XYZ file of C-alpha atoms in Angstrom:
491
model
C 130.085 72.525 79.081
C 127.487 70.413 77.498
C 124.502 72.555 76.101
C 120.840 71.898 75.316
C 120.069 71.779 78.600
C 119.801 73.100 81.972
C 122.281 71.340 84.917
C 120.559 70.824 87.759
C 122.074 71.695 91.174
C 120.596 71.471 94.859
C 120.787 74.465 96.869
C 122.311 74.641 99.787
C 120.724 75.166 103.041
C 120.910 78.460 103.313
C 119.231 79.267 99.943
C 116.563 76.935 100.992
C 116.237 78.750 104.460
C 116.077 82.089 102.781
C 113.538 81.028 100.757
C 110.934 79.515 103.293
C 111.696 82.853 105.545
C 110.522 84.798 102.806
C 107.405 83.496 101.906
C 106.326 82.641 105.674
C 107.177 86.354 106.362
C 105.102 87.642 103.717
C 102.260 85.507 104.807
C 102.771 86.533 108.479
C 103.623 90.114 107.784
C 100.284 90.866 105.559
C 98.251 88.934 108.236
C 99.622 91.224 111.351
C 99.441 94.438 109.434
C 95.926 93.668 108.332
C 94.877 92.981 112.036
C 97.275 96.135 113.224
C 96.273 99.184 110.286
C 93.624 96.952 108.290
C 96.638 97.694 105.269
C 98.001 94.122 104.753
C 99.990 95.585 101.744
C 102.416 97.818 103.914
C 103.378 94.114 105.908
C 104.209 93.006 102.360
C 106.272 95.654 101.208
C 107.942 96.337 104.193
C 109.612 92.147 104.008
C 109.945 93.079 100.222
C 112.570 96.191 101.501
C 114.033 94.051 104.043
C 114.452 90.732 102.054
C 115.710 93.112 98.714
C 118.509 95.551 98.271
C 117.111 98.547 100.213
C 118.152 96.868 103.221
C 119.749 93.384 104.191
C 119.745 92.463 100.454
C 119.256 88.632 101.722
C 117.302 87.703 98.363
C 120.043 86.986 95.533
C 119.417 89.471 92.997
C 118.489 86.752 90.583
C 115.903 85.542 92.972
C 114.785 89.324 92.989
C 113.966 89.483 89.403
C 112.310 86.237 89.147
C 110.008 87.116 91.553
C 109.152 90.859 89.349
C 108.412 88.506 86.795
C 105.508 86.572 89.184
C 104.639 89.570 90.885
C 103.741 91.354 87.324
C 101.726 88.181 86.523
C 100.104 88.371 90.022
C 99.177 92.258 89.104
C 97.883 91.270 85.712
C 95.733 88.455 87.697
C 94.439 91.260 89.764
C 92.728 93.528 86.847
C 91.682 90.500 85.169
C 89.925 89.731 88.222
C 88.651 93.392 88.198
C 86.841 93.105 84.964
C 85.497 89.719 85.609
C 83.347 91.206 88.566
C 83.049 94.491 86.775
C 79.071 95.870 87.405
C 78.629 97.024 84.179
C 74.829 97.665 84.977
C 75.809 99.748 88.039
C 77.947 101.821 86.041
C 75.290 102.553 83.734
C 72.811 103.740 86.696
C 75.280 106.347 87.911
C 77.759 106.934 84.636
C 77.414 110.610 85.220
C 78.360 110.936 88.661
C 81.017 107.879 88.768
C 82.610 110.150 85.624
C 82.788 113.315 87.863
C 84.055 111.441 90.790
C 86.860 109.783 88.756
C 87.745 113.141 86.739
C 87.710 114.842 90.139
C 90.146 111.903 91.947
C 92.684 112.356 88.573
C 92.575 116.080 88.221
C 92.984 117.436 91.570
C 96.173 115.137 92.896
C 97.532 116.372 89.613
C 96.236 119.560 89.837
C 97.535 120.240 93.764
C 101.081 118.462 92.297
C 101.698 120.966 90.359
C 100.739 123.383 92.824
C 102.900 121.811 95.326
C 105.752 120.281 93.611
C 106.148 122.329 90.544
C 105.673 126.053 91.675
C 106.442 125.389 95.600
C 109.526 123.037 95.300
C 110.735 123.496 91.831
C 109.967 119.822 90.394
C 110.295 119.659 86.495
C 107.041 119.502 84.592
C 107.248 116.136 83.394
C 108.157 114.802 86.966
C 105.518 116.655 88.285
C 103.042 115.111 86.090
C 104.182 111.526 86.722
C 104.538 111.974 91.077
C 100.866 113.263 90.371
C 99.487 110.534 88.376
C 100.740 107.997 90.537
C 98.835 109.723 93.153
C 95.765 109.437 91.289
C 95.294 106.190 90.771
C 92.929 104.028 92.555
C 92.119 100.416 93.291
C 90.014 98.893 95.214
C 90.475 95.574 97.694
C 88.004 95.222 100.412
C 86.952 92.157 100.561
C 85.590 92.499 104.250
C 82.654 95.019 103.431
C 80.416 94.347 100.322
C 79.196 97.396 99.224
C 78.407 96.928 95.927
C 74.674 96.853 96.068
C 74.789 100.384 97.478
C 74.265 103.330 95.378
C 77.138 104.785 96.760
C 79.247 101.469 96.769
C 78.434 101.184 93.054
C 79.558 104.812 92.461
C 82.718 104.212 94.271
C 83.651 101.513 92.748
C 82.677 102.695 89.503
C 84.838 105.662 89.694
C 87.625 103.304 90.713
C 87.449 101.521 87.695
C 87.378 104.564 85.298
C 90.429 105.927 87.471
C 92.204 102.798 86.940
C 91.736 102.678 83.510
C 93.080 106.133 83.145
C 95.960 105.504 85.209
C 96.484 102.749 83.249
C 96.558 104.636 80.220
C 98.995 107.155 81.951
C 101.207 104.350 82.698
C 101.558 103.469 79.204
C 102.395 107.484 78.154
C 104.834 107.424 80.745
C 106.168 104.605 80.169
C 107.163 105.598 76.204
C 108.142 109.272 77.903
C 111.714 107.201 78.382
C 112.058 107.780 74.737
C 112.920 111.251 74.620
C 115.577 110.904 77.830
C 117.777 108.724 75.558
C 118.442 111.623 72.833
C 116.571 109.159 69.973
C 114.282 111.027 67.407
C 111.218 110.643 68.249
C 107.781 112.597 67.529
C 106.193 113.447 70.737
C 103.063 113.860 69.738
C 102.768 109.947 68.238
C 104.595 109.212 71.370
C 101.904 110.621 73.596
C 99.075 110.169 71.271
C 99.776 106.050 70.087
C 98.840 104.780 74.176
C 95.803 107.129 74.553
C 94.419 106.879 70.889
C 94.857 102.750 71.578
C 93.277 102.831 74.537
C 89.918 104.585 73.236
C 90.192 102.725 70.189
C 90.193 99.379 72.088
C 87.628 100.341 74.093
C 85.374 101.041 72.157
C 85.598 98.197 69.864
C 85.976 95.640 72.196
C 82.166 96.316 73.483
C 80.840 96.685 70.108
C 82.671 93.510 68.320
C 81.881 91.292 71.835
C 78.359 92.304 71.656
C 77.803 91.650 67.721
C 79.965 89.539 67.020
C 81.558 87.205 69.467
C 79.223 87.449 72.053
C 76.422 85.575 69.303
C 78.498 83.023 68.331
C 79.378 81.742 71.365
C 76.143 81.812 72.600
C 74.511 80.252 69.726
C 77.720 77.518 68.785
C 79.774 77.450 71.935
C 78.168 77.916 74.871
C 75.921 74.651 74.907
C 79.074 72.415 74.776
C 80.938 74.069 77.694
C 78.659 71.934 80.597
C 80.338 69.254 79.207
C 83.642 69.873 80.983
C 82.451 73.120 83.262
C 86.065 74.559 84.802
C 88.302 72.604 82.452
C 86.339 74.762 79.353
C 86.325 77.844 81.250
C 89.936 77.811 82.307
C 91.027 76.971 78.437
C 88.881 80.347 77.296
C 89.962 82.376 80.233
C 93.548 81.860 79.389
C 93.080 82.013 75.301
C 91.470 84.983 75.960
C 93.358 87.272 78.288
C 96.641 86.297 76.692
C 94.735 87.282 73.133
C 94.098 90.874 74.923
C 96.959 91.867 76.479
C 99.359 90.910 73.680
C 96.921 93.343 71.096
C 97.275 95.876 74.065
C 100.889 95.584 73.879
C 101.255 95.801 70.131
C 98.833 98.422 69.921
C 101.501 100.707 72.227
C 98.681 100.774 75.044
C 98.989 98.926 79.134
C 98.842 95.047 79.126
C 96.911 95.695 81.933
C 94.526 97.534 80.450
C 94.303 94.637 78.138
C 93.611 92.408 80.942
C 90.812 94.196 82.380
C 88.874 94.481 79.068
C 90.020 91.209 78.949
C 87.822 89.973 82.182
C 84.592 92.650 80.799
C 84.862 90.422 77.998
C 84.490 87.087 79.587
C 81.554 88.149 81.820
C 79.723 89.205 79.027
C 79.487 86.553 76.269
C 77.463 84.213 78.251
C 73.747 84.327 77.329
C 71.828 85.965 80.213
C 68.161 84.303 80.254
C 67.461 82.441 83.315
C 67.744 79.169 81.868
C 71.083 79.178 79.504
C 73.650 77.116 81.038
C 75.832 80.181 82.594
C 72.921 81.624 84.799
C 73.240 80.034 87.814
C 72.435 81.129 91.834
C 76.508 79.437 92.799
C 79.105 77.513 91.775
C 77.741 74.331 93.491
C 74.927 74.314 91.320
C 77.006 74.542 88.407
C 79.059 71.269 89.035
C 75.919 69.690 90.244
C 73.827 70.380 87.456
C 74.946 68.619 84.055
C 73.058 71.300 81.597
C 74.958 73.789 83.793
C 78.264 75.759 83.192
C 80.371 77.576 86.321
C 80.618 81.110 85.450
C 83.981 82.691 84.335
C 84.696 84.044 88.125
C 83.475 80.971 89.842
C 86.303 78.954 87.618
C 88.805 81.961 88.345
C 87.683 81.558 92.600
C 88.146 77.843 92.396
C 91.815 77.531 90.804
C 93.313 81.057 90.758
C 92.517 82.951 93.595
C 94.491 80.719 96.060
C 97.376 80.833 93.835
C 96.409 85.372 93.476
C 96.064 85.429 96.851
C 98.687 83.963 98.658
C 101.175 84.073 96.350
C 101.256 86.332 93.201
C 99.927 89.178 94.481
C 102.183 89.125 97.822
C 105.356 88.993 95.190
C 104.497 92.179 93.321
C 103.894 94.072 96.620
C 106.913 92.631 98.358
C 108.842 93.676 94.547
C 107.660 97.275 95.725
C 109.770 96.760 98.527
C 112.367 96.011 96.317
C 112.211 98.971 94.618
C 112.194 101.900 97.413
C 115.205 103.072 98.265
C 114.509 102.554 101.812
C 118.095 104.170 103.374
C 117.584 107.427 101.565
C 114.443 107.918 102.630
C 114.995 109.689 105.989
C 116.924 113.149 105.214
C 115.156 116.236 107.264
C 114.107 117.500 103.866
C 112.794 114.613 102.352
C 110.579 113.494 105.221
C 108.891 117.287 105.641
C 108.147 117.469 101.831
C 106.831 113.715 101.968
C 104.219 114.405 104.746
C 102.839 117.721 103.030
C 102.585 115.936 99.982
C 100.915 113.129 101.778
C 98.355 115.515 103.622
C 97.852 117.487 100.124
C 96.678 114.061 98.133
C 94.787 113.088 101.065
C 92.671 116.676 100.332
C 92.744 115.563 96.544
C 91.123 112.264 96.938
C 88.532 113.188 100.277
C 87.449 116.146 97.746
C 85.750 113.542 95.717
C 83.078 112.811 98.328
C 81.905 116.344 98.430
C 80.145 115.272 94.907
C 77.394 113.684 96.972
C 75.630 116.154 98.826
C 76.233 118.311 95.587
C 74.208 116.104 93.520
C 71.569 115.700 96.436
C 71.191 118.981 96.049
C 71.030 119.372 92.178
C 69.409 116.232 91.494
C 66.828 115.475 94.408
C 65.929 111.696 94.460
C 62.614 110.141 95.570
C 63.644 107.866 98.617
C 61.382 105.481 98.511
C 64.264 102.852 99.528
C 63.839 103.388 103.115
C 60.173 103.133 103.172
C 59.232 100.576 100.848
C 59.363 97.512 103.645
C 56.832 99.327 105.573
C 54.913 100.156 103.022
C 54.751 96.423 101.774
C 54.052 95.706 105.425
C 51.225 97.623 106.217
C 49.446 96.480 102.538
C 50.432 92.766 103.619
C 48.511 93.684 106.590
C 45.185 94.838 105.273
C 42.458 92.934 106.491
C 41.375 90.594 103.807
C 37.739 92.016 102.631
C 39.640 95.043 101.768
C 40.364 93.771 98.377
C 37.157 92.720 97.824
C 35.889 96.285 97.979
C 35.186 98.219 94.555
C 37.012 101.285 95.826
C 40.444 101.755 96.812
C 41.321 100.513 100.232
C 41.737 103.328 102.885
C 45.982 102.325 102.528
C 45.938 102.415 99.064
C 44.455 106.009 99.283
C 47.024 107.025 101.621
C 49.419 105.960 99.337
C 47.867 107.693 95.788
C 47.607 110.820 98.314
C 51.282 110.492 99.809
C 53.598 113.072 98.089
C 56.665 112.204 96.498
C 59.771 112.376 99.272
C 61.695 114.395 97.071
C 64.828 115.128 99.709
C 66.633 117.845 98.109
C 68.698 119.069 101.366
C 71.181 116.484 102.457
C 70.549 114.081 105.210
C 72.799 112.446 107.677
C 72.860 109.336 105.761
C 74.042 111.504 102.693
C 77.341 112.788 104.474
C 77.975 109.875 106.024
C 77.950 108.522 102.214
C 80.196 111.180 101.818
C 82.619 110.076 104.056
C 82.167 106.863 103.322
C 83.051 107.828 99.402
C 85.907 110.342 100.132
C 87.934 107.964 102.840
C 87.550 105.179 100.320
C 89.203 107.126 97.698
C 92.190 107.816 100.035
C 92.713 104.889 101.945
C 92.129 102.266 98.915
C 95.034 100.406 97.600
C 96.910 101.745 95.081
C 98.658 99.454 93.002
C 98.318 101.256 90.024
C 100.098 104.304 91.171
C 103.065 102.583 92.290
C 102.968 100.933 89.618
C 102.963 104.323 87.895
C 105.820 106.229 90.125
C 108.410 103.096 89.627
C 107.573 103.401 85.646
C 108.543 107.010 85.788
C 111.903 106.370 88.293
C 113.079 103.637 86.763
C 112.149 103.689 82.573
C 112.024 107.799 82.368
C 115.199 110.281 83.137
C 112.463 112.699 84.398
C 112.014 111.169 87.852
C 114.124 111.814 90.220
C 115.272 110.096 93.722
C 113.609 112.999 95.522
C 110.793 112.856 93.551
C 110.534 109.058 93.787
C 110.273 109.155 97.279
C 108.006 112.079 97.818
C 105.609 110.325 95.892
C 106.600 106.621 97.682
C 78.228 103.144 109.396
C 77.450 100.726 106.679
C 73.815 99.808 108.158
C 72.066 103.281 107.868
C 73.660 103.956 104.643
C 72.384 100.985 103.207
C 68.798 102.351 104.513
C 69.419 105.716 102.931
C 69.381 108.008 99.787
C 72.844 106.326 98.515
C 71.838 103.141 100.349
C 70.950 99.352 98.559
C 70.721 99.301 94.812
C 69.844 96.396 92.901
C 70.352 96.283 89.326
C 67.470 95.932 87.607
C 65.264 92.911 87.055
C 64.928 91.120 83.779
C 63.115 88.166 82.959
C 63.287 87.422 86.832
C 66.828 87.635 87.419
C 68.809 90.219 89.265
C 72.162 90.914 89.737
C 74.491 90.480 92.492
C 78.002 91.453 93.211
C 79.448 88.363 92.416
C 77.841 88.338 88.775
C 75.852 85.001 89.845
C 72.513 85.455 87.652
C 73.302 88.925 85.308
C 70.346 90.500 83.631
C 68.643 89.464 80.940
C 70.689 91.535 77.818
C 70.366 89.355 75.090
């Protein structure tokens, strides 16, 4: 057979057939359960276990594989994403409590695991661990319900992000826990240590060498040239740069995805922030309209990689979760029972983390002045006009320098619905992450086992409350927004 090349041979019907059902059911599949359970993901995974070899095994296993490979790229797409419309300055606001919310949505599914799994159904130590982590994770993917100008949107998300990250970092120690199941020498300490040491040590130096160093010289050498060629520019960084970060992630013995999230904090930072360098602009129109103007890093990413995210790299690595539960052995007496009181036990671990917000409206009492500030403004727009012409304070303004701070230390309704809000988030968000996790552990780990595996397998008066709208704030005349369209002023 002649080499240096590869034959080319048409499929036969069939294959082609098997391939346009596949994708057409995905699309249809994520679409009906999104409309059905608001969960488009369980549409996708359920073709992935009918298509794959938990069920009719119609996919040819080679055809499987290829599409892990996509579907891991599709994943990798999704944290970049992540960190290109990461609110840094709304994770500064409320650090403290987004910390305690993601320590609290780690520990206790781990915590109850153990609990559960460990002491109540004799699980190992190390599987325990693993079914738990994968139960901590969080990610987030509403794209119906913008919350992120809310105080407790921006702590949600926040502590989805720092969960994330963790997980991610528990994917990588779990990952090298397959080590020690194949009888090599190995020192476990190094082996746990190298992925969590490389993960602080990366963060931490990626914010300090992107603000001092990189972060300058583009702005002062680079920046002015991308308007030039707007999306082609930005699509040449955007790939330099996140295939720069995940391969040091790798290397360093820490997640590629947690490479490709820093990777996306990274891009959304470098940009000068004033109001008139080339990056600060109110949409992407504007920026291919105006010729001193440059489309920011997620505009480029919205105009020629979403579509491809959306619709088809992202359905591949959920429908490749399908491939990997083993759907048949799911539905022994015992398994089911010890599945649905492990379900209802993380559901308690993640709704736990809402119960933080009344606690801290209680221990931290904040001055609403949110909800009042539009009548306020109205009734001082309203002042007849010799009022200001008057040498002593208007009878309003009196009111006002007489008007007590609202200091609301006992919990309103708007604060447990926040509550809610926050808990139900954490449990019904999707979780890529933690299956990403629980199939590292199954399949890369001797620890894991098939029991195990499947075990684990009113936004209108909140806005107007305590935990309601939060803008970042102002500097040199430019706010924030959740779609990082005119960032503060940092530079």
């Amino acid at each position: 057979m002649a080499g240096g090349f590869v034959q080319y041979h048409e499929h036969s019907i069939v294959q082609i057939l098997v391939i346009i059902s596949f994708f057409f059911f995905l699309s249809l599949a994520e679409w009906l359960s999104a409309k059905v359970i608001r969960a488009g993901i369980i549409g996708l995974t359920a073709v992935g276990i009918i298509y794959g070899k938990p069920l009719a095994d119609i996919l040819e296993l080679e055809w499987q594989h290829t599409f892990i490979a996509l579907g891991y790229v599709g994943l990798i797409l999704i944290i970049f994403e992540g960190g290109l419309g990461a609110r840094i300055d709304l994770l500064k606001q409320n650090f403290s409590l987004s910390m305690i919310g993601a320590a609290t949505g780690v520990c206790f599914p781990i915590g109850l695991s153990y609990l559960l799994l460990y002491l109540g159904f004799d699980y190992g130590a190390a599987e325990t661990f693993i079914i738990g982590a994968a139960l901590s994770a969080t990610s987030l993917s509403s794209r119906t319900v913008d919350l992120s100008q809310t105080r407790v949107g921006s702590v949600l998300v926040s502590a989805a992000v720092i969960g994330d990250v963790v997980g991610l970092v528990m994917s990588s120690v779990i990952s090298d826990l397959g080590s020690l199941g194949s009888g090599s020498s190995v020192n476990l300490g190094w082996l746990i240590g190298r992925p969590i040491v490389a993960s602080i040590a990366m963060a931490i130096v990626t914010p300090i060498v992107t603000k001092y160093l990189f972060a300058p010289l583009f702005r002062n050498y680079i920046e002015h040239h991308f308007a030039r060629y707007d999306h082609i520019s930005n699509i040449v960084l955007m790939v330099l740069v996140l295939c720069a970060f995940i391969s040091i992630a790798a290397y360093a013995g820490t997640s590629v995805l947690f490479g490709a999230f820093l990777a996306g904090t990274f891009l959304s930072y470098i940009p000068s922030k004033h109001p008139e360098a080339p990056f600060v602009v109110a949409s992407r129109e504007e920026s291919e309209r105006e010729a001193d103007k440059s489309p920011m890093f997620v505009h480029t990413f919205e105009r020629y990689l979403v579509d491809v995210q959306k619709y088809l790299m992202e359905p591949l690595f959920f429908a490749n979760v399908g491939f990997a539960i083993p759907f048949m052995q799911l539905w022994a007496g015992k398994r089911v029972w010890r599945g649905v009181v492990f379900t209802l036990l993380m559901v308690v671990a993640k709704f736990v983390v809402g119960s933080w917000i009344p606690i801290w409206q209680v221990l931290f009492p904040t001055n609403n002045k949110r909800a009042k500030q539009p009548q306020d403004e109205e009734s001082n727009n309203s002042e007849p006009t010799g009022a200001h012409n008057n040498t002593g304070p208007s009878v309003s303004q009196e009111k006002q320098r007489r008007r007590p701070p609202n200091l609301s230390s006992k919990p309103s309704s708007t604060t447990w619905l926040s509550a809610l809000l926050l808990g139900s988030a954490m449990v019904v968000a999707r979780g890529e992450i933690g299956l990403l996790i629980i199939e590292i552990g199954y399949n890369e780990t001797s620890y894991v086992t098939e029991d195990g595996f499947i075990t684990g397998a009113y936004g209108k008066r909140i806005g107007e409350g305590e935990w309601g709208l939060q803008r970042a704030e102002a500097v040199g005349g430019v706010r924030s927004d959740n779609r990082g369209e005119g960032t503060e002023s940092a530079a």
